[in-house]
C-alpha positions as a printed Julia matrix, in Angstrom:
136×3 Matrix{Float64}:
   0.0    0.0     0.0
   1.13   3.55   -0.7
  -0.24   6.77    0.71
  -1.06   9.75   -1.47
  -2.16  13.26   -0.67
  -4.87  14.8    -2.84
  -4.78  18.59   -2.65
  -7.97  20.32   -3.74
  -7.13  23.69   -5.22
  -9.78  26.35   -5.49
  -9.39  28.85   -8.29
 -11.54  31.95   -8.0
 -11.55  32.43  -11.76
 -13.87  30.26  -13.87
 -12.43  27.48  -16.0
 -13.89  25.95  -19.18
 -15.46  23.09  -17.19
 -16.44  25.28  -14.23
 -17.84  28.45  -15.71
 -19.3   29.71  -12.43
 -16.97  30.44   -9.47
 -18.03  28.66   -6.29
 -18.94  31.89   -4.52
 -21.78  32.21   -7.07
 -23.15  28.68   -6.63
 -26.54  28.26   -5.0
 -26.61  26.75   -1.5
 -28.05  23.58   -3.04
 -25.12  23.35   -5.49
 -22.6   23.77   -2.67
 -24.43  21.11   -0.64
 -24.39  18.69   -3.62
 -20.66  19.28   -4.1
 -19.9   18.64   -0.42
 -22.17  15.57   -0.35
 -20.38  14.13   -3.38
 -17.05  14.39   -1.53
 -18.56  12.84    1.63
 -20.0    9.94   -0.38
 -16.66   9.51   -2.2
 -14.84   9.28    1.14
 -17.45   6.91    2.63
 -17.07   4.53   -0.33
 -13.3    4.48    0.16
 -13.65   3.93    3.91
 -15.45   0.67    3.06
 -12.48  -0.5     0.96
  -9.91   0.71    3.5
  -8.42   3.19    1.02
  -9.52   6.41    2.75
  -7.26   7.7     5.53
  -8.36  11.27    6.3
  -9.36  14.6     4.83
 -10.29  18.13    5.8
 -11.56  21.31    4.22
  -9.47  24.4     4.87
 -10.65  27.94    5.58
  -9.63  30.48    2.93
  -7.75  32.62    5.47
  -4.12  31.91    6.09
  -0.77  33.38    7.01
   2.79  32.87    5.78
   5.3   32.62    8.62
   9.07  32.11    8.57
  11.89  32.59   11.04
  13.73  35.9    10.47
  16.96  34.9    12.23
  16.3   37.34   15.09
  13.58  35.56   17.02
  10.55  37.34   15.59
   8.89  35.58   12.67
   7.72  37.92    9.92
   4.07  37.34    9.05
   2.5   37.9     5.65
  -1.14  37.57    4.65
  -1.75  34.43    2.68
  -2.05  31.71    1.9
  -1.35  32.88   -1.68
  -1.57  36.65   -1.66
  -0.45  37.02   -5.27
  -2.97  34.59   -6.83
  -6.63  33.58   -6.71
  -5.52  29.96   -6.23
  -5.61  28.42   -2.77
  -5.66  24.96   -1.26
  -9.27  24.36   -0.28
  -8.75  20.99    1.36
  -6.93  17.7     1.31
  -7.55  13.99    1.45
  -5.2   11.12    2.13
  -5.7    7.79    0.44
  -3.81   4.52    0.93
  -3.93   2.44   -2.24
  -2.22  -0.5    -3.91
  -0.84   1.4    -6.88
  -0.19   4.74   -8.51
  -2.75   3.79  -11.17
  -5.42   3.36   -8.47
  -4.48   6.77   -7.01
  -4.94   8.32  -10.46
  -8.31   6.6   -10.86
  -9.55   7.9    -7.51
  -8.27  11.44   -8.14
 -10.07  11.42  -11.48
 -13.33  10.35   -9.88
 -13.06  13.05   -7.21
 -12.38  15.63   -9.91
 -15.89  15.0   -11.26
 -17.59  16.53   -8.19
 -20.64  18.54   -9.26
 -20.63  22.31   -9.48
 -23.03  24.92  -10.83
 -26.02  23.36  -12.52
 -24.91  19.92  -11.28
 -22.24  19.73  -14.0
 -18.93  18.02  -13.09
 -16.35  20.7   -12.38
 -13.43  18.55  -13.61
 -11.15  20.33  -11.17
  -7.41  19.82  -11.13
  -6.26  17.88   -8.08
  -2.66  17.71   -7.01
  -1.69  14.09   -6.37
   1.41  13.74   -4.19
   2.93  10.49   -2.9
   4.14  10.46    0.66
   7.93  10.38    0.83
   9.12   6.95    1.81
  12.55   6.31    3.19
  14.6    3.41    1.88
  15.21   0.66    4.41
  18.26   1.26    6.57
  21.31  -0.71    5.5
  22.06  -3.7     7.67
  25.66  -3.24    8.88
  25.96  -6.61   10.62
């Protein structure tokens, strides 16, 4: 089994498959979108492939150490773009191909008018360390 992180990016600007930004969706359209993701996760819980997931608030802050003990803080999470990470899910699957299949199915979550939004999802494998060399 291999774990993968699915990052859901929200883009404020419309795309060809999502011609209405989410802030203009009806409450029923937002509910349908969220329910699709809940159902998707519930199906994967039954197969043991779903690990965890959370939605993220749009507010955020960039923080880094400044070398003098006071971290500088900058509004974020992405002040220069309309793109932000809206949430994440972790899956644990048998293969990269299965991870691609699941990411593709999640990408079809409904949006305005019930049409699939075909959103881009970032699929990232968890870093795995090679086994330690046996020195005996």
